Amino acid sequence: MRAYDVEHVLRLSILSPSEKRRMKAIVFRAPGDLVLDDLPLPSPGPGEIRVRPQSVGICGTDTHILRGEFPAARPVVLGHEIAGVVEALGAGVNTLREGDLVTIEPHVYCTSCRYCRQGQEHLCLEKRAFGVHLHGGLAEAVVVPSRTAYRLPPGFDARLGCLAEPAACCIHGMDRLSPRSGAPLLIIGAGPAGLILTRLARLAGAAPIVVSEPNPTRRAAALSFGADLALDPAAPAFREQINDITHGLGFDSLIEAAGSPATLELAIELAARAGRILVFGVSPMHATATVRPFDIFVRELTIIGSVINPYTHERAVNLLPRLGLHQLAITQFPIDNFNDAFAAQASGAAGVKVQIRPQD
Ligand SMILES: [Zn+2]
Ligand SMILES: [Zn+2]
């Protein structure tokens, strides 16, 4: 496998005179500075494809980027949850055809650092992501290496297809946590990832599954995704209800899927002895939590990180039809209304999942 040519991607704006086509793209220029720009249509180089994104999800990471809370290139086209149609093939691409509906695994790796060379590419020292460091899918077109594209069944709903990316991250998280069947599990936060994790926990046999979520709409969604109980952490009876369901012992497995120091502190508080806590949510990069080391020591807690989706994208595609994602309240916006879409994502006001249709 050749090292991915980042320079090539950065050079994509230099096109031959015969290709003076343009495209709309949502460009992050600086914290708080997101614009709809007009960029040259990129051409696929050897081993690459050009995709016309149909549905592109916005997630908490995008909100963090926009607020300057997550490291990203500037300027860069955002959008890393991508489902679209293959429009053009670069030289040597023979695994895909024009017209294929695909979902993109948005990361590229250096292939030669210590982590790449020991099978941990997702920890690569030079990891790059489309929509974070390289131009992403919130545009009328995006060029990616063909090996990052996974074919979806013809006619598959692109709104659900672009959820393969967060689903693949959730599968990696569950691999890391490996919850036991019949052992109590808590998920903190019922955004799209929290809901997918709820479904995966149900498929894995964890029981009972409790979801902690302040938003009543999301609590109702958690029940339809497989939670036995969905609790409001601000309710006075919250801890009493948790004590009742765990017999005062706490949870064996806990997933922090809200992305805040306070919810990590809550997970540590509610962990049973020998509890395993998955840090899944993306907290602001400089945020700090207060932890009593004695708690970790005396209860033999295990705190587990989970970053992105190594080797899990194909499994996510296989699982998509079984995740019940049609139950997600998805709100879509045309590309021109990107400001409304990002405002809806930041406020949590528009259902559970916000997506943009770059072709509209
Ligand atoms: Zn995301
Ligand atoms: Zn590497």
GROMACS .gro file of C-alpha atoms and ligand atoms in nm:
model
  362
    1MET     CA    1   0.000   0.000   0.000
    2ARG     CA    2   0.148   0.330  -0.101
    3ALA     CA    3   0.165   0.612   0.149
    4TYR     CA    4  -0.126   0.841   0.087
    5ASP     CA    5  -0.014   1.144  -0.107
    6VAL     CA    6  -0.138   1.432   0.108
    7GLU     CA    7   0.045   1.678  -0.116
    8HIS     CA    8  -0.167   1.563  -0.407
    9VAL     CA    9  -0.488   1.637  -0.220
   10LEU     CA   10  -0.363   1.979  -0.122
   11ARG     CA   11  -0.274   2.048  -0.486
   12LEU     CA   12  -0.620   1.963  -0.614
   13SER     CA   13  -0.707   2.324  -0.676
   14ILE     CA   14  -0.451   2.327  -0.961
   15LEU     CA   15  -0.641   2.191  -1.259
   16SER     CA   16  -0.579   2.165  -1.629
   17PRO     CA   17  -0.743   2.436  -1.843
   18SER     CA   18  -0.991   2.180  -1.981
   19GLU     CA   19  -1.138   2.127  -1.635
   20LYS     CA   20  -1.254   2.468  -1.528
   21ARG     CA   21  -1.561   2.342  -1.354
   22ARG     CA   22  -1.649   2.476  -1.014
   23MET     CA   23  -1.832   2.343  -0.711
   24LYS     CA   24  -2.000   2.474  -0.397
   25ALA     CA   25  -1.821   2.384  -0.074
   26ILE     CA   26  -1.860   2.469   0.294
   27VAL     CA   27  -1.521   2.593   0.407
   28PHE     CA   28  -1.398   2.632   0.765
   29ARG     CA   29  -1.158   2.929   0.764
   30ALA     CA   30  -1.117   2.999   1.137
   31PRO     CA   31  -1.315   2.947   1.458
   32GLY     CA   32  -1.659   3.099   1.402
   33ASP     CA   33  -1.581   3.157   1.033
   34LEU     CA   34  -1.763   2.911   0.807
   35VAL     CA   35  -1.849   3.012   0.451
   36LEU     CA   36  -2.011   2.871   0.140
   37ASP     CA   37  -1.732   2.900  -0.115
   38ASP     CA   38  -1.688   2.832  -0.483
   39LEU     CA   39  -1.394   2.597  -0.546
   40PRO     CA   40  -1.254   2.423  -0.852
   41LEU     CA   41  -1.396   2.077  -0.910
   42PRO     CA   42  -1.120   1.837  -0.800
   43SER     CA   43  -0.992   1.561  -1.031
   44PRO     CA   44  -0.909   1.212  -0.905
   45GLY     CA   45  -0.544   1.115  -0.931
   46PRO     CA   46  -0.417   0.756  -0.958
   47GLY     CA   47  -0.596   0.530  -0.711
   48GLU     CA   48  -0.855   0.797  -0.630
   49ILE     CA   49  -1.221   0.853  -0.702
   50ARG     CA   50  -1.441   1.159  -0.719
   51VAL     CA   51  -1.765   1.124  -0.525
   52ARG     CA   52  -2.079   1.337  -0.542
   53PRO     CA   53  -2.197   1.339  -0.178
   54GLN     CA   54  -2.572   1.283  -0.141
   55SER     CA   55  -2.599   1.306   0.238
   56VAL     CA   56  -2.332   1.433   0.477
   57GLY     CA   57  -2.378   1.423   0.853
   58ILE     CA   58  -2.273   1.701   1.087
   59CYS     CA   59  -2.157   1.578   1.427
   60GLY     CA   60  -2.022   1.707   1.756
   61THR     CA   61  -1.671   1.706   1.614
   62ASP     CA   62  -1.776   1.963   1.352
   63THR     CA   63  -1.921   2.183   1.625
   64HIS     CA   64  -1.594   2.153   1.819
   65ILE     CA   65  -1.395   2.245   1.504
   66LEU     CA   66  -1.611   2.550   1.447
   67ARG     CA   67  -1.555   2.662   1.807
   68GLY     CA   68  -1.179   2.605   1.788
   69GLU     CA   69  -1.204   2.315   2.034
   70PHE     CA   70  -1.073   2.044   1.796
   71PRO     CA   71  -0.757   2.063   1.584
   72ALA     CA   72  -0.833   2.112   1.213
   73ALA     CA   73  -0.667   2.252   0.903
   74ARG     CA   74  -0.757   2.601   0.785
   75PRO     CA   75  -0.905   2.648   0.535
   76VAL     CA   76  -1.068   2.310   0.491
   77VAL     CA   77  -1.395   2.178   0.351
   78LEU     CA   78  -1.576   2.012   0.642
   79GLY     CA   79  -1.778   1.689   0.629
   80HIS     CA   80  -1.650   1.345   0.733
   81GLU     CA   81  -1.977   1.143   0.744
   82ILE     CA   82  -2.027   1.092   0.372
   83ALA     CA   83  -2.253   0.885   0.148
   84GLY     CA   84  -2.247   0.961  -0.222
   85VAL     CA   85  -2.224   0.842  -0.578
   86VAL     CA   86  -1.895   0.766  -0.753
   87GLU     CA   87  -1.865   1.009  -1.041
   88ALA     CA   88  -1.513   0.961  -1.177
   89LEU     CA   89  -1.237   0.704  -1.138
   90GLY     CA   90  -0.866   0.784  -1.130
   91ALA     CA   91  -0.609   0.570  -1.309
   92GLY     CA   92  -0.582   0.215  -1.182
   93VAL     CA   93  -0.911   0.205  -0.991
   94ASN     CA   94  -1.084  -0.122  -1.074
   95THR     CA   95  -1.275  -0.203  -0.754
   96LEU     CA   96  -1.553   0.051  -0.811
   97ARG     CA   97  -1.764   0.177  -1.099
   98GLU     CA   98  -1.910   0.514  -1.183
   99GLY     CA   99  -2.260   0.530  -1.033
  100ASP     CA  100  -2.179   0.313  -0.729
  101LEU     CA  101  -2.332   0.437  -0.405
  102VAL     CA  102  -2.057   0.442  -0.145
  103THR     CA  103  -1.985   0.543   0.213
  104ILE     CA  104  -1.640   0.682   0.295
  105GLU     CA  105  -1.406   0.583   0.579
  106PRO     CA  106  -1.261   0.931   0.607
  107HIS     CA  107  -0.909   0.864   0.738
  108VAL     CA  108  -0.574   0.828   0.568
  109TYR     CA  109  -0.256   0.715   0.739
  110CYS     CA  110   0.116   0.758   0.679
  111THR     CA  111   0.172   0.377   0.672
  112SER     CA  112   0.529   0.413   0.805
  113CYS     CA  113   0.516   0.544   1.165
  114ARG     CA  114   0.551   0.309   1.460
  115TYR     CA  115   0.173   0.272   1.503
  116CYS     CA  116   0.100   0.214   1.134
  117ARG     CA  117   0.371  -0.050   1.133
  118GLN     CA  118   0.221  -0.236   1.428
  119GLY     CA  119  -0.139  -0.253   1.300
  120GLN     CA  120  -0.270   0.051   1.487
  121GLU     CA  121  -0.317   0.289   1.194
  122HIS     CA  122  -0.590   0.480   1.376
  123LEU     CA  123  -0.319   0.598   1.621
  124CYS     CA  124  -0.095   0.711   1.330
  125LEU     CA  125   0.125   1.008   1.412
  126GLU     CA  126   0.039   1.164   1.075
  127LYS     CA  127  -0.329   1.066   1.062
  128ARG     CA  128  -0.540   1.287   0.837
  129ALA     CA  129  -0.917   1.296   0.801
  130PHE     CA  130  -1.126   1.421   0.514
  131GLY     CA  131  -1.341   1.701   0.652
  132VAL     CA  132  -1.088   1.782   0.927
  133HIS     CA  133  -0.739   1.806   0.771
  134LEU     CA  134  -0.822   1.737   0.404
  135HIS     CA  135  -1.113   1.869   0.201
  136GLY     CA  136  -1.424   1.673   0.302
  137GLY     CA  137  -1.771   1.594   0.185
  138LEU     CA  138  -1.963   1.916   0.251
  139ALA     CA  139  -1.920   2.006  -0.113
  140GLU     CA  140  -2.072   1.912  -0.444
  141ALA     CA  141  -1.775   1.677  -0.493
  142VAL     CA  142  -1.489   1.524  -0.296
  143VAL     CA  143  -1.184   1.325  -0.406
  144VAL     CA  144  -1.073   1.034  -0.187
  145PRO     CA  145  -0.855   0.722  -0.226
  146SER     CA  146  -1.067   0.440  -0.369
  147ARG     CA  147  -0.973   0.215  -0.078
  148THR     CA  148  -1.162   0.446   0.163
  149ALA     CA  149  -1.491   0.383  -0.021
  150TYR     CA  150  -1.727   0.101   0.076
  151ARG     CA  151  -2.009   0.011  -0.158
  152LEU     CA  152  -2.366   0.034  -0.026
  153PRO     CA  153  -2.647  -0.176  -0.174
  154PRO     CA  154  -2.800  -0.007  -0.483
  155GLY     CA  155  -3.090   0.212  -0.379
  156PHE     CA  156  -2.982   0.222  -0.014
  157ASP     CA  157  -3.101   0.537   0.164
  158ALA     CA  158  -2.802   0.776   0.159
  159ARG     CA  159  -2.932   0.942   0.478
  160LEU     CA  160  -2.866   0.615   0.657
  161GLY     CA  161  -2.558   0.529   0.450
  162CYS     CA  162  -2.358   0.823   0.583
  163LEU     CA  163  -2.424   0.693   0.936
  164ALA     CA  164  -2.178   0.411   0.859
  165GLU     CA  165  -1.899   0.643   0.978
  166PRO     CA  166  -2.035   0.708   1.329
  167ALA     CA  167  -2.156   0.345   1.344
  168ALA     CA  168  -1.802   0.226   1.266
  169CYS     CA  169  -1.670   0.443   1.552
  170CYS     CA  170  -1.934   0.290   1.783
  171ILE     CA  171  -1.836  -0.064   1.680
  172HIS     CA  172  -1.472   0.014   1.765
  173GLY     CA  173  -1.587   0.149   2.102
  174MET     CA  174  -1.781  -0.168   2.174
  175ASP     CA  175  -1.480  -0.378   2.070
  176ARG     CA  176  -1.271  -0.182   2.321
  177LEU     CA  177  -1.529  -0.208   2.601
  178SER     CA  178  -1.638  -0.570   2.535
  179PRO     CA  179  -1.943  -0.558   2.763
  180ARG     CA  180  -2.054  -0.888   2.912
  181SER     CA  181  -2.394  -1.039   2.842
  182GLY     CA  182  -2.632  -0.994   3.129
  183ALA     CA  183  -2.421  -0.731   3.305
  184PRO     CA  184  -2.558  -0.380   3.371
  185LEU     CA  185  -2.444  -0.111   3.130
  186LEU     CA  186  -2.490   0.267   3.141
  187ILE     CA  187  -2.474   0.500   2.842
  188ILE     CA  188  -2.443   0.871   2.919
  189GLY     CA  189  -2.574   1.081   2.631
  190ALA     CA  190  -2.833   0.978   2.369
  191GLY     CA  191  -2.719   1.169   2.065
  192PRO     CA  192  -2.679   0.971   1.742
  193ALA     CA  193  -2.369   0.789   1.870
  194GLY     CA  194  -2.528   0.720   2.210
  195LEU     CA  195  -2.831   0.571   2.035
  196ILE     CA  196  -2.621   0.353   1.803
  197LEU     CA  197  -2.420   0.239   2.107
  198THR     CA  198  -2.747   0.157   2.284
  199ARG     CA  199  -2.848  -0.066   1.994
  200LEU     CA  200  -2.505  -0.231   1.983
  201ALA     CA  201  -2.517  -0.290   2.360
  202ARG     CA  202  -2.855  -0.455   2.313
  203LEU     CA  203  -2.720  -0.673   2.031
  204ALA     CA  204  -2.426  -0.765   2.258
  205GLY     CA  205  -2.662  -0.880   2.533
  206ALA     CA  206  -2.580  -0.627   2.806
  207ALA     CA  207  -2.864  -0.606   3.059
  208PRO     CA  208  -3.009  -0.398   3.198
  209ILE     CA  209  -2.918  -0.106   2.971
  210VAL     CA  210  -2.973   0.236   3.124
  211VAL     CA  211  -2.937   0.563   2.933
  212SER     CA  212  -2.880   0.897   3.105
  213GLU     CA  213  -2.996   1.190   2.892
  214PRO     CA  214  -3.150   1.527   2.986
  215ASN     CA  215  -3.345   1.574   2.659
  216PRO     CA  216  -3.688   1.398   2.678
  217THR     CA  217  -3.707   1.339   2.300
  218ARG     CA  218  -3.371   1.166   2.308
  219ARG     CA  219  -3.473   0.963   2.614
  220ALA     CA  220  -3.774   0.836   2.419
  221ALA     CA  221  -3.543   0.751   2.127
  222ALA     CA  222  -3.311   0.560   2.364
  223LEU     CA  223  -3.601   0.333   2.462
  224SER     CA  224  -3.674   0.257   2.096
  225PHE     CA  225  -3.304   0.179   2.041
  226GLY     CA  226  -3.304  -0.084   2.314
  227ALA     CA  227  -3.257   0.086   2.651
  228ASP     CA  228  -3.447  -0.071   2.941
  229LEU     CA  229  -3.461   0.261   3.122
  230ALA     CA  230  -3.390   0.618   3.011
  231LEU     CA  231  -3.331   0.858   3.300
  232ASP     CA  232  -3.300   1.234   3.332
  233PRO     CA  233  -2.972   1.300   3.521
  234ALA     CA  234  -3.117   1.627   3.651
  235ALA     CA  235  -3.419   1.456   3.812
  236PRO     CA  236  -3.408   1.439   4.195
  237ALA     CA  237  -3.470   1.063   4.191
  238PHE     CA  238  -3.187   0.990   3.941
  239ARG     CA  239  -2.940   0.828   4.183
  240GLU     CA  240  -3.216   0.643   4.368
  241GLN     CA  241  -3.339   0.494   4.039
  242ILE     CA  242  -2.984   0.387   3.952
  243ASN     CA  243  -2.942   0.229   4.296
  244ASP     CA  244  -3.267   0.040   4.250
  245ILE     CA  245  -3.174  -0.103   3.912
  246THR     CA  246  -2.813  -0.192   4.006
  247HIS     CA  247  -2.893  -0.305   4.363
  248GLY     CA  248  -2.672  -0.024   4.489
  249LEU     CA  249  -2.364  -0.168   4.318
  250GLY     CA  250  -2.333   0.051   4.007
  251PHE     CA  251  -2.266  -0.052   3.647
  252ASP     CA  252  -2.014  -0.303   3.515
  253SER     CA  253  -1.982  -0.117   3.185
  254LEU     CA  254  -2.023   0.256   3.133
  255ILE     CA  255  -2.004   0.461   2.814
  256GLU     CA  256  -1.943   0.835   2.828
  257ALA     CA  257  -2.102   0.946   2.498
  258ALA     CA  258  -2.181   1.308   2.582
  259GLY     CA  259  -1.830   1.452   2.555
  260SER     CA  260  -1.791   1.653   2.873
  261PRO     CA  261  -1.580   1.637   3.190
  262ALA     CA  262  -1.893   1.630   3.410
  263THR     CA  263  -2.027   1.317   3.240
  264LEU     CA  264  -1.693   1.139   3.277
  265GLU     CA  265  -1.700   1.226   3.647
  266LEU     CA  266  -2.056   1.085   3.663
  267ALA     CA  267  -1.944   0.762   3.492
  268ILE     CA  268  -1.666   0.714   3.749
  269GLU     CA  269  -1.913   0.778   4.032
  270LEU     CA  270  -2.164   0.523   3.897
  271ALA     CA  271  -1.913   0.248   3.814
  272ALA     CA  272  -1.931  -0.081   4.003
  273ARG     CA  273  -1.618  -0.239   4.145
  274ALA     CA  274  -1.408  -0.364   3.850
  275GLY     CA  275  -1.617  -0.132   3.630
  276ARG     CA  276  -1.499  -0.048   3.279
  277ILE     CA  277  -1.555   0.305   3.153
  278LEU     CA  278  -1.540   0.385   2.782
  279VAL     CA  279  -1.450   0.746   2.703
  280PHE     CA  280  -1.631   0.774   2.369
  281GLY     CA  281  -1.763   1.132   2.353
  282VAL     CA  282  -1.535   1.406   2.220
  283SER     CA  283  -1.470   1.660   2.495
  284PRO     CA  284  -1.324   2.003   2.414
  285MET     CA  285  -0.951   1.933   2.377
  286HIS     CA  286  -0.840   2.149   2.671
  287ALA     CA  287  -1.121   2.054   2.912
  288THR     CA  288  -1.018   1.885   3.238
  289ALA     CA  289  -1.211   1.653   3.469
  290THR     CA  290  -1.172   1.606   3.844
  291VAL     CA  291  -1.101   1.246   3.936
  292ARG     CA  292  -1.012   1.090   4.272
  293PRO     CA  293  -0.728   0.846   4.197
  294PHE     CA  294  -0.832   0.655   4.510
  295ASP     CA  295  -1.164   0.566   4.339
  296ILE     CA  296  -0.983   0.412   4.045
  297PHE     CA  297  -0.746   0.229   4.281
  298VAL     CA  298  -0.987   0.092   4.536
  299ARG     CA  299  -1.259  -0.009   4.289
  300GLU     CA  300  -1.012  -0.139   4.030
  301LEU     CA  301  -1.171   0.074   3.757
  302THR     CA  302  -1.058   0.057   3.397
  303ILE     CA  303  -1.080   0.373   3.187
  304ILE     CA  304  -1.072   0.303   2.813
  305GLY     CA  305  -1.027   0.546   2.526
  306SER     CA  306  -1.183   0.492   2.184
  307VAL     CA  307  -1.085   0.695   1.882
  308ILE     CA  308  -1.232   0.671   1.532
  309ASN     CA  309  -1.303   0.351   1.344
  310PRO     CA  310  -1.006   0.127   1.259
  311TYR     CA  311  -1.103  -0.173   1.045
  312THR     CA  312  -1.471  -0.140   1.140
  313HIS     CA  313  -1.624   0.041   0.842
  314GLU     CA  314  -1.715  -0.277   0.655
  315ARG     CA  315  -1.871  -0.421   0.970
  316ALA     CA  316  -2.071  -0.099   1.005
  317VAL     CA  317  -2.200  -0.136   0.647
  318ASN     CA  318  -2.300  -0.495   0.723
  319LEU     CA  319  -2.481  -0.388   1.041
  320LEU     CA  320  -2.652  -0.074   0.904
  321PRO     CA  321  -2.978  -0.253   0.815
  322ARG     CA  322  -3.000  -0.397   1.169
  323LEU     CA  323  -2.938  -0.079   1.365
  324GLY     CA  324  -3.292   0.058   1.322
  325LEU     CA  325  -3.149   0.388   1.202
  326HIS     CA  326  -3.475   0.479   1.027
  327GLN     CA  327  -3.594   0.553   1.382
  328LEU     CA  328  -3.342   0.837   1.411
  329ALA     CA  329  -3.499   1.180   1.375
  330ILE     CA  330  -3.287   1.308   1.084
  331THR     CA  331  -3.321   1.668   0.971
  332GLN     CA  332  -3.167   1.754   0.635
  333PHE     CA  333  -3.071   2.094   0.499
  334PRO     CA  334  -2.972   2.199   0.143
  335ILE     CA  335  -2.612   2.316   0.116
  336ASP     CA  336  -2.711   2.684   0.085
  337ASN     CA  337  -2.872   2.664   0.433
  338PHE     CA  338  -2.554   2.535   0.600
  339ASN     CA  339  -2.571   2.804   0.869
  340ASP     CA  340  -2.913   2.676   0.980
  341ALA     CA  341  -2.776   2.321   0.980
  342PHE     CA  342  -2.478   2.408   1.202
  343ALA     CA  343  -2.699   2.613   1.433
  344ALA     CA  344  -2.940   2.319   1.462
  345GLN     CA  345  -2.650   2.083   1.541
  346ALA     CA  346  -2.509   2.317   1.807
  347SER     CA  347  -2.847   2.369   1.975
  348GLY     CA  348  -2.972   2.010   1.945
  349ALA     CA  349  -3.305   2.161   1.842
  350ALA     CA  350  -3.366   1.981   1.511
  351GLY     CA  351  -3.432   1.619   1.599
  352VAL     CA  352  -3.133   1.396   1.672
  353LYS     CA  353  -2.919   1.398   1.356
  354VAL     CA  354  -2.845   1.690   1.128
  355GLN     CA  355  -2.736   1.629   0.768
  356ILE     CA  356  -2.668   1.841   0.461
  357ARG     CA  357  -2.760   1.752   0.103
  358PRO     CA  358  -2.468   1.893  -0.096
  359GLN     CA  359  -2.638   1.846  -0.434
  360ASP     CA  360  -2.944   2.059  -0.344
  361ZN      ZN  361  -1.854   1.256   1.313
  362ZN      ZN  362   0.138   0.636   1.061
   0.00000   0.00000   0.00000
